[in-house]
Coordinates of C-alpha atoms and ligand atoms in Angstrom, one line a residue:
X252 CA 58.3 -53.0 -2.2
X253 CA 62.0 -52.8 -2.1
X254 CA 61.9 -54.8 1.0
X255 CA 59.7 -57.4 -0.6
X256 CA 62.0 -57.7 -3.7
X257 CA 65.0 -58.0 -1.4
X258 CA 63.2 -60.8 0.6
X259 CA 62.5 -62.7 -2.7
X260 CA 65.9 -62.2 -4.3
X261 CA 68.2 -62.0 -1.3
X262 CA 70.8 -64.8 -1.1
X263 CA 70.6 -65.0 2.7
X264 CA 67.0 -66.2 2.5
X265 CA 67.2 -69.1 0.0
X266 CA 64.4 -70.9 1.9
X267 CA 61.9 -68.2 0.8
X268 CA 62.2 -69.4 -2.8
X269 CA 60.5 -72.7 -1.8
X270 CA 56.6 -73.1 -2.0
X271 CA 55.8 -72.5 1.7
X272 CA 58.3 -69.6 1.6
X273 CA 56.2 -68.0 -1.2
X274 CA 53.1 -68.5 0.9
X275 CA 54.7 -66.8 3.8
X276 CA 55.8 -63.8 1.7
X277 CA 52.3 -63.6 0.2
X278 CA 50.8 -63.5 3.7
X279 CA 53.2 -60.8 4.9
X280 CA 52.5 -58.9 1.7
X281 CA 48.7 -59.1 2.2
X282 CA 49.0 -58.0 5.8
X283 CA 51.2 -55.1 4.8
X284 CA 48.8 -54.0 2.0
X285 CA 45.8 -54.3 4.3
X286 CA 47.5 -52.3 7.1
X287 CA 48.6 -49.7 4.6
X288 CA 45.1 -49.4 3.1
X289 CA 43.5 -49.2 6.5
X290 CA 45.9 -46.4 7.3
X291 CA 45.1 -44.6 4.1
X292 CA 41.4 -45.0 4.6
X293 CA 41.7 -43.6 8.1
X294 CA 43.6 -40.6 6.9
X295 CA 41.0 -40.1 4.1
X296 CA 38.2 -40.4 6.6
X297 CA 39.8 -37.9 8.9
X298 CA 40.3 -35.5 6.1
X299 CA 36.7 -36.0 5.0
X300 CA 35.5 -35.3 8.5
X301 CA 37.7 -32.2 8.7
X302 CA 36.2 -31.0 5.4
X303 CA 32.7 -31.6 6.6
X304 CA 33.4 -29.8 9.8
X305 CA 34.8 -26.9 7.9
X306 CA 31.8 -27.0 5.7
X307 CA 29.5 -26.9 8.7
X308 CA 31.5 -24.1 10.2
X309 CA 31.4 -22.2 6.9
X310 CA 27.7 -22.6 6.5
X311 CA 27.2 -21.6 10.1
X312 CA 29.4 -18.5 9.4
X313 CA 27.3 -17.9 6.3
X314 CA 24.1 -18.0 8.3
X315 CA 25.6 -15.7 10.9
X316 CA 26.6 -13.2 8.3
X317 CA 23.2 -13.4 6.6
X318 CA 21.6 -12.7 10.0
X319 CA 23.8 -9.8 10.7
X320 CA 23.2 -8.5 7.2
X321 CA 19.4 -8.8 7.7
X322 CA 19.5 -6.8 10.9
X323 CA 21.9 -4.2 9.4
X324 CA 19.6 -3.8 6.4
X325 CA 16.6 -3.4 8.6
X326 CA 18.4 -0.9 10.8
X327 CA 19.5 1.3 7.8
X328 CA 16.3 1.1 5.8
X329 CA 13.7 1.8 8.5
X330 CA 13.4 4.5 11.1
X331 CA 10.6 2.5 12.7
X332 CA 12.2 0.8 15.7
X333 CA 9.6 -2.0 15.8
X334 CA 10.7 -3.1 12.3
X335 CA 14.3 -3.2 13.2
X336 CA 13.7 -5.0 16.5
X337 CA 11.5 -7.6 14.8
X338 CA 14.1 -8.2 12.2
X339 CA 16.8 -8.7 14.9
X340 CA 14.7 -11.1 16.9
X341 CA 13.8 -13.1 13.8
X342 CA 17.5 -13.4 12.9
X343 CA 18.3 -14.6 16.4
X344 CA 15.6 -17.3 16.3
X345 CA 16.8 -18.4 12.9
X346 CA 20.5 -18.8 13.6
X347 CA 20.9 -19.6 17.3
X348 CA 19.5 -22.4 19.4
X349 CA 17.1 -20.0 21.2
X350 CA 13.3 -20.5 21.2
X351 CA 12.3 -17.1 22.4
X352 CA 13.9 -13.7 22.2
X353 CA 12.9 -10.2 23.5
X354 CA 14.1 -6.6 23.6
X355 CA 13.8 -4.4 26.7
X356 CA 14.3 -0.7 26.4
X357 CA 15.8 1.5 29.1
X358 CA 14.2 4.8 30.2
X359 CA 16.3 7.7 31.5
X360 CA 15.7 6.6 35.1
X361 CA 17.1 3.1 34.2
X362 CA 13.7 1.3 34.3
X363 CA 13.4 -1.4 31.7
X364 CA 10.2 -1.9 29.6
X365 CA 9.6 -5.0 27.5
X366 CA 9.3 -3.6 24.0
X367 CA 9.2 -6.7 21.7
X368 CA 9.0 -10.5 22.0
X369 CA 9.4 -13.1 19.3
X370 CA 9.2 -16.9 19.4
X371 CA 7.5 -19.2 21.9
X372 CA 5.3 -18.5 24.9
X373 CA 4.7 -14.7 24.5
X374 CA 2.2 -14.6 27.4
X375 CA 4.7 -16.2 29.9
X376 CA 7.5 -13.8 28.8
X377 CA 5.1 -10.9 29.1
X378 CA 4.3 -11.8 32.7
X379 CA 6.5 -8.9 33.6
X380 CA 6.8 -6.0 31.2
X381 CA 8.6 -3.6 33.5
X382 CA 11.7 -4.0 35.6
X383 CA 13.1 -1.6 38.2
X384 CA 16.8 -0.7 37.8
X385 CA 18.8 -3.8 38.7
X386 CA 15.8 -6.1 38.8
X387 CA 15.8 -9.5 37.1
X388 CA 18.5 -10.8 34.8
X389 CA 18.1 -8.0 32.3
X390 CA 18.5 -5.4 35.2
X391 CA 21.6 -7.3 36.4
X392 CA 23.1 -7.2 32.9
X393 CA 22.6 -3.4 32.7
X394 CA 24.2 -3.0 36.2
X395 CA 27.2 -5.2 35.3
X396 CA 27.6 -3.7 31.8
X397 CA 28.1 -7.3 30.5
X398 CA 26.1 -10.3 29.4
X399 CA 24.6 -12.5 32.0
X400 CA 24.1 -16.1 30.9
X401 CA 22.3 -18.7 33.1
X402 CA 21.9 -22.4 32.2
X403 CA 19.8 -23.4 35.2
X404 CA 17.0 -20.9 35.2
X405 CA 14.7 -23.0 37.4
X406 CA 17.1 -22.7 40.3
X407 CA 17.9 -19.0 39.8
X408 CA 16.0 -16.7 42.1
X409 CA 17.2 -13.6 40.1
X410 CA 14.9 -14.6 37.2
X411 CA 11.5 -13.0 38.0
X412 CA 9.1 -14.7 35.6
X413 CA 8.1 -18.0 37.1
X414 CA 5.8 -18.9 34.2
X415 CA 8.8 -19.0 31.9
X416 CA 10.7 -21.3 34.3
X417 CA 7.6 -23.5 34.6
X418 CA 7.4 -23.9 30.8
X419 CA 10.8 -25.6 31.0
X420 CA 13.1 -22.8 29.8
X421 CA 16.5 -23.4 31.3
X422 CA 18.9 -21.1 29.5
X423 CA 18.6 -17.3 29.5
X424 CA 21.1 -14.8 28.2
X425 CA 20.6 -11.1 29.0
X426 CA 22.9 -8.9 26.8
X427 CA 23.1 -5.2 27.5
X428 CA 22.6 -3.0 24.5
X429 CA 25.1 -0.2 24.9
X430 CA 25.6 3.1 22.9
X431 CA 28.3 5.6 23.8
X432 CA 28.8 4.0 27.2
X433 CA 25.2 4.1 28.1
X434 CA 22.8 1.2 28.3
X435 CA 19.8 1.8 25.9
X436 CA 18.2 -1.6 26.6
X437 CA 18.7 -5.4 26.9
X438 CA 18.5 -8.2 24.5
X439 CA 17.0 -11.3 26.2
X440 CA 17.4 -14.8 24.6
X441 CA 15.9 -18.0 26.1
X442 CA 16.1 -21.7 25.3
X443 CA 14.8 -24.9 26.8
X444 CA 18.0 -26.7 26.3
X445 CA 20.5 -26.3 29.2
X446 CA 23.4 -26.6 26.8
X447 CA 22.1 -23.9 24.5
X448 CA 24.0 -20.7 24.0
X449 CA 27.3 -22.1 25.2
X450 CA 29.3 -21.8 22.0
X451 CA 31.5 -18.7 21.8
X452 CA 30.4 -18.4 18.1
X453 CA 26.7 -18.0 19.2
X454 CA 27.5 -15.5 21.9
X455 CA 29.7 -13.5 19.4
X456 CA 26.8 -13.5 17.0
X457 CA 24.4 -12.2 19.7
X458 CA 26.8 -9.5 20.5
X459 CA 27.0 -8.5 16.8
X460 CA 23.2 -8.3 16.6
X461 CA 23.1 -6.5 19.9
X462 CA 25.4 -3.7 18.5
X463 CA 23.1 -3.2 15.5
X464 CA 20.0 -3.1 17.7
X465 CA 21.6 -0.5 20.0
X466 CA 22.4 1.7 17.0
X467 CA 18.8 1.3 15.8
X468 CA 17.5 2.3 19.2
X469 CA 19.7 5.4 19.4
X470 CA 18.6 6.3 15.8
X471 CA 14.9 5.9 16.6
X472 CA 15.3 8.1 19.7
X473 CA 17.1 10.9 17.8
X474 CA 14.4 10.7 15.1
X475 CA 11.7 11.0 17.8
X476 CA 13.4 14.1 19.2
X477 CA 13.6 15.7 15.8
X478 CA 10.0 14.8 15.1
X479 CA 8.9 16.3 18.5
X480 CA 10.6 19.6 17.6
X481 CA 9.0 19.7 14.2
X482 CA 5.5 18.8 15.5
X483 CA 5.8 21.4 18.3
X484 CA 6.6 24.1 15.8
X485 CA 3.8 22.9 13.5
X486 CA 1.3 23.1 16.3
X487 CA 2.3 26.7 17.1
X488 CA 1.9 27.6 13.5
X489 CA -1.5 25.9 13.2
X490 CA -2.7 27.5 16.4
X491 CA -1.8 30.8 15.0
X492 CA -3.6 30.1 11.7
X493 CA -6.7 28.8 13.4
X494 CA -6.7 31.7 15.8
X495 CA -6.4 34.2 13.0
X496 CA -9.1 32.5 11.1
X497 CA -11.4 32.2 14.0
X498 CA -10.8 35.8 15.1
X499 CA -12.0 36.9 11.7
X500 CA -15.1 34.7 11.8
X501 CA -16.0 35.8 15.3
X502 CA -15.6 39.4 14.2
X503 CA -17.9 38.7 11.3
X504 CA -20.5 37.0 13.6
X505 CA -20.3 39.9 16.0
X506 CA -21.0 42.6 13.3
X507 CA -23.7 40.4 11.7
X508 CA -25.5 39.9 15.0
X509 CA -25.5 43.7 15.6
X510 CA -26.8 44.2 12.1
X511 CA -29.6 41.6 12.6
X512 CA -30.6 43.2 15.9
X513 CA -30.9 46.6 14.2
X514 CA -32.9 45.1 11.3
X515 CA -35.3 43.4 13.7
X516 CA -35.6 46.6 15.8
X517 CA -36.7 48.5 12.7
X518 CA -39.2 45.8 11.7
X519 CA -37.2 44.6 8.6
X520 CA -37.8 41.0 9.4
X521 CA -37.1 39.5 5.9
X522 CA -33.8 41.2 5.6
X523 CA -32.9 40.0 9.1
X524 CA -33.7 36.5 8.0
X525 CA -31.4 36.8 5.0
X526 CA -28.6 37.9 7.2
X527 CA -29.2 34.9 9.6
X528 CA -28.9 32.6 6.5
X529 CA -25.5 34.3 5.7
X530 CA -24.4 33.7 9.2
X531 CA -25.4 30.1 9.1
X532 CA -23.5 29.6 5.9
X533 CA -20.4 31.2 7.4
X534 CA -20.7 29.0 10.5
X535 CA -21.0 25.8 8.4
X536 CA -18.0 26.8 6.3
X537 CA -15.8 27.4 9.4
X538 CA -17.0 24.2 10.9
X539 CA -15.9 22.2 7.8
X540 CA -12.5 24.1 7.8
X541 CA -11.9 23.2 11.5
X542 CA -12.9 19.6 10.9
X543 CA -10.5 19.4 8.0
X544 CA -7.7 20.9 10.0
X545 CA -8.3 18.3 12.7
X546 CA -8.2 15.4 10.2
X547 CA -5.0 16.9 8.9
X548 CA -3.4 16.9 12.3
X549 CA -4.3 13.2 12.8
X550 CA -2.9 12.2 9.5
X551 CA 0.4 14.0 9.9
X552 CA 1.8 11.8 12.6
X553 CA 2.1 8.8 10.3
X554 CA 4.8 9.7 7.8
X555 CA 4.1 11.2 4.4
X556 CA 2.8 8.4 2.3
X557 CA 0.7 6.6 4.9
X558 CA -0.5 10.0 6.2
X559 CA -1.5 11.1 2.7
X560 CA -3.3 7.8 2.0
X561 CA -5.3 8.2 5.3
X562 CA -6.0 11.8 4.6
X563 CA -7.3 11.1 1.0
X564 CA -9.6 8.4 2.4
X565 CA -11.0 10.8 5.0
X566 CA -11.2 13.6 2.5
X567 CA -13.1 11.4 0.0
X568 CA -15.6 10.4 2.7
X569 CA -16.1 13.9 3.9
X570 CA -16.3 15.7 0.6
X571 CA -17.5 13.1 -1.9
X572 CA -14.5 14.0 -4.1
X573 CA -12.3 11.1 -5.0
X574 CA -8.6 12.0 -5.3
X575 CA -6.3 9.7 -7.2
X576 CA -2.9 9.2 -5.6
X577 CA -0.1 8.5 -8.1
X578 CA 3.2 7.6 -6.6
X579 CA 6.1 7.0 -8.9
X580 CA 8.4 4.0 -8.3
X581 CA 11.2 5.0 -6.1
X582 CA 9.3 7.6 -4.1
X583 CA 8.2 5.0 -1.6
X584 CA 11.8 4.4 -0.5
X585 CA 12.8 8.0 0.0
X586 CA 13.3 9.0 3.6
X587 CA 12.3 12.6 4.4
X588 CA 13.0 14.6 7.5
X589 CA 9.8 15.1 9.6
X590 CA 9.8 18.8 9.0
X591 CA 9.7 18.3 5.2
X592 CA 7.0 15.6 5.6
X593 CA 4.8 17.8 7.7
X594 CA 5.1 20.8 5.3
X595 CA 4.3 18.7 2.2
X596 CA 1.4 17.2 4.0
X597 CA 0.0 20.6 4.9
X598 CA 0.5 21.9 1.4
X599 CA -1.4 18.9 0.0
X600 CA -4.2 19.5 2.5
X601 CA -4.6 23.2 1.6
X602 CA -4.5 22.5 -2.1
X603 CA -7.2 19.8 -1.7
X604 CA -9.2 22.1 0.6
X605 CA -9.1 24.7 -2.2
X606 CA -10.3 22.0 -4.7
X607 CA -13.2 21.3 -2.3
X608 CA -14.1 24.9 -1.8
X609 CA -13.5 26.6 -5.1
X610 CA -12.9 24.2 -8.0
X611 CA -16.1 22.3 -8.6
X612 CA -14.0 19.7 -10.1
X613 CA -15.0 16.2 -11.3
X614 CA -11.5 14.8 -10.7
X615 CA -8.4 15.6 -8.7
X616 CA -5.0 13.9 -8.6
X617 CA -2.2 14.0 -6.2
X618 CA 1.1 12.9 -7.8
X619 CA 4.5 12.4 -6.3
X620 CA 7.6 11.8 -8.3
X621 CA 11.4 12.4 -8.3
X622 CA 12.7 14.7 -11.0
X623 CA 16.3 16.0 -11.3
X624 CA 17.2 15.4 -7.6
X625 CA 14.0 16.9 -6.3
X626 CA 10.8 15.4 -5.0
X627 CA 7.9 16.9 -6.9
X628 CA 4.3 17.0 -5.6
X629 CA 1.5 18.0 -7.8
X630 CA -2.2 18.5 -6.9
X631 CA -4.3 18.9 -10.1
X632 CA -8.0 19.4 -10.6
X633 CA -10.1 19.7 -13.7
X634 CA -12.4 22.3 -12.2
X635 CA -13.2 25.9 -13.1
X636 CA -9.7 27.4 -12.5
X637 CA -9.0 31.0 -11.7
X638 CA -6.6 33.8 -12.5
X639 CA -3.8 33.6 -9.9
X640 CA -2.7 37.1 -10.7
X641 CA -6.2 38.4 -9.7
X642 CA -7.5 36.7 -6.7
X643 CA -11.2 37.1 -6.1
X644 CA -12.2 39.6 -3.4
X645 CA -14.8 38.3 -1.1
X646 CA -14.2 40.2 2.1
X647 CA -12.8 37.2 3.8
X648 CA -9.1 36.9 4.6
X649 CA -7.2 34.6 2.2
X650 CA -4.3 32.6 3.7
X651 CA -4.2 29.4 1.6
X652 CA -2.0 30.3 -1.4
X653 CA 0.3 32.5 0.7
X654 CA 0.8 29.9 3.4
X655 CA 1.5 27.1 0.8
X656 CA 4.2 29.2 -0.7
X657 CA 5.7 30.0 2.7
X658 CA 5.6 26.4 3.7
X659 CA 7.4 25.3 0.5
X660 CA 10.1 28.0 1.0
X661 CA 10.6 27.0 4.7
X662 CA 11.9 23.6 3.5
X663 CA 14.1 25.0 0.7
X664 CA 11.5 24.2 -1.9
X665 CA 9.8 26.0 -4.8
X666 CA 6.0 26.6 -5.2
X667 CA 4.1 27.3 -8.3
X668 CA 0.4 27.6 -9.1
X669 CA -0.8 27.2 -12.7
X670 CA -4.4 28.0 -13.4
X671 CA -6.6 29.8 -15.9
X672 CA -10.4 30.3 -15.8
X673 CA -12.0 27.3 -17.3
X674 CA -8.7 25.3 -17.4
X675 CA -8.4 23.6 -14.0
X676 CA -5.7 24.2 -11.5
X677 CA -2.3 22.7 -10.8
X678 CA -0.3 23.3 -7.6
X679 CA 3.4 22.2 -7.9
X680 CA 5.9 22.0 -5.1
X681 CA 9.5 20.9 -5.7
X682 CA 11.9 20.1 -2.8
X683 CA 15.5 19.3 -3.6
X684 CA 16.3 16.1 -1.8
X685 CA 19.7 17.3 -0.7
X686 CA 18.1 20.4 0.7
X687 CA 15.6 18.2 2.6
X688 CA 18.5 16.4 4.2
X689 CA 20.1 19.8 5.3
X690 CA 16.8 20.9 7.0
X691 CA 16.9 17.7 9.0
X692 CA 20.6 18.1 10.0
X693 CA 20.1 21.6 11.2
X694 CA 17.1 20.5 13.2
X695 CA 19.0 17.6 14.7
X696 CA 21.6 20.1 15.9
X697 CA 18.9 22.2 17.5
X698 CA 19.5 25.2 15.1
Ligands
ATP144 N1 -8.3 24.8 -7.1 C1 -8.8 26.0 -7.2 N2 -9.8 26.1 -8.1 C2 -10.4 27.3 -8.3 N3 -10.1 28.4 -7.6 C3 -9.1 28.3 -6.7 C4 -8.4 27.1 -6.5 N4 -7.5 27.3 -5.5 C5 -7.6 28.6 -5.2 N5 -8.6 29.2 -5.9 C6 -9.0 30.7 -5.9 O1 -7.9 31.4 -5.2 C7 -8.4 32.1 -4.1 C8 -7.4 32.2 -3.0 O2 -7.2 30.9 -2.4 P1 -6.7 30.7 -0.9 O3 -6.4 29.4 -0.6 O4 -5.5 31.7 -0.7 O5 -7.9 31.3 -0.1 P2 -9.2 30.6 0.4 O6 -9.2 29.2 0.1 O7 -10.4 31.4 -0.3 O8 -9.2 30.9 1.9 P3 -8.4 30.1 3.0 O9 -7.5 29.2 2.3 O10 -7.6 31.2 3.7 O11 -9.4 29.4 3.9 C9 -9.7 31.4 -3.7 O12 -10.6 32.2 -3.0 C10 -10.2 30.9 -5.0 O13 -10.9 31.9 -5.7
MG145 MG1 -7.6 28.0 0.6

């Protein structure tokens, strides 16, 4: 502006004060203003573009963080590997340009097994579900200990699933899943677009998800090992119980048979028939007990709540006694060590077995709740009850009440039985949740 004022006022340019001079100044002025505004607009446009780009990047970051969070949450809330792997694969499909994703798990010998697939063309990807050490791009990634990314799959002989190539997939990334220096598996990600998975941000994100998945795989393996130990111990205990029970029954059968023979030999046919009926009743009772024990074994490999639900279903079908399951809010989310789950399951089974055998109840309830830092399980019936201080003598060995107490104590819990003749029966187990965690820790360390 100062220049313009000078031009208009300056003595050296008298000619500008004439009419054509004014026109000239106006033209210069218009040109200057136009140039200036163009410049300003361009700057504004550039700034706008930058802001939009930053926005894009921010929302991409946000999506990436959300994906990582989803996988992290799945990894920390579930011990079931399949859940974690599915969450990870879903996250990958949501935030990267991939159309299919898969997880391979490594065995101790280094062989890879296709564990999970998500996204397009599952049949084509499942063309091979096992890879020898070093075989295929996943095998190569394990050998190299680093990601292998290929953008021209059709021309790559190292990729061993032709159906995937034929379907037009061009990009494949095999990312080794490593834990403590050891490959536990491989994350495979595939896209049709040749230019997919080229941005460092996408690869970084895959690496982040890969780390979480590797932790989940290690966790699941530890959990399996602990579960194996607990299941083994439980089998031994059950075998002992069954053996003791059966030995008693066979002893009984033996003496009864001898008695029946003697009765027949001395012509006391009717008495002999009575003894045969006794024998038959005993045999039926043992048969039901053994069947119940087998049902229990099947149910206990599922985790406490699903196991209990399955057992109650079977129990209702087998015994015509409906048992109501009451699970307080919050119990569902509690994670218990396998040893604790198994013992609680067995206590519930024995308590219900007693309801079937002795209670003559119309109703029974199994309730689970959390009370003062302890998980409480109650099995209640409205049957005939008994006096716990004076167990009935029948000549048969009694294991149930004693074993339930021992099982509760083995997991640091307390056992109580409340009953009175004519008043129904209540079996209560309380396991402090902290104690439950300690049992699991000691087992994990092999103590
Ligand atoms: N819910 C119940 N209702 C009525 N009586 C019961 C109940 N639970 C246990 N009893 C009584 O307590 C006794 C001891 O139970 P326990 O479970 O120790 O032995 P059992 O069931 O007779 O035999 P086992 O469990 O060794 O097969 C039973 O024989 C029965 O008289
Ligand atoms: Mg019993």
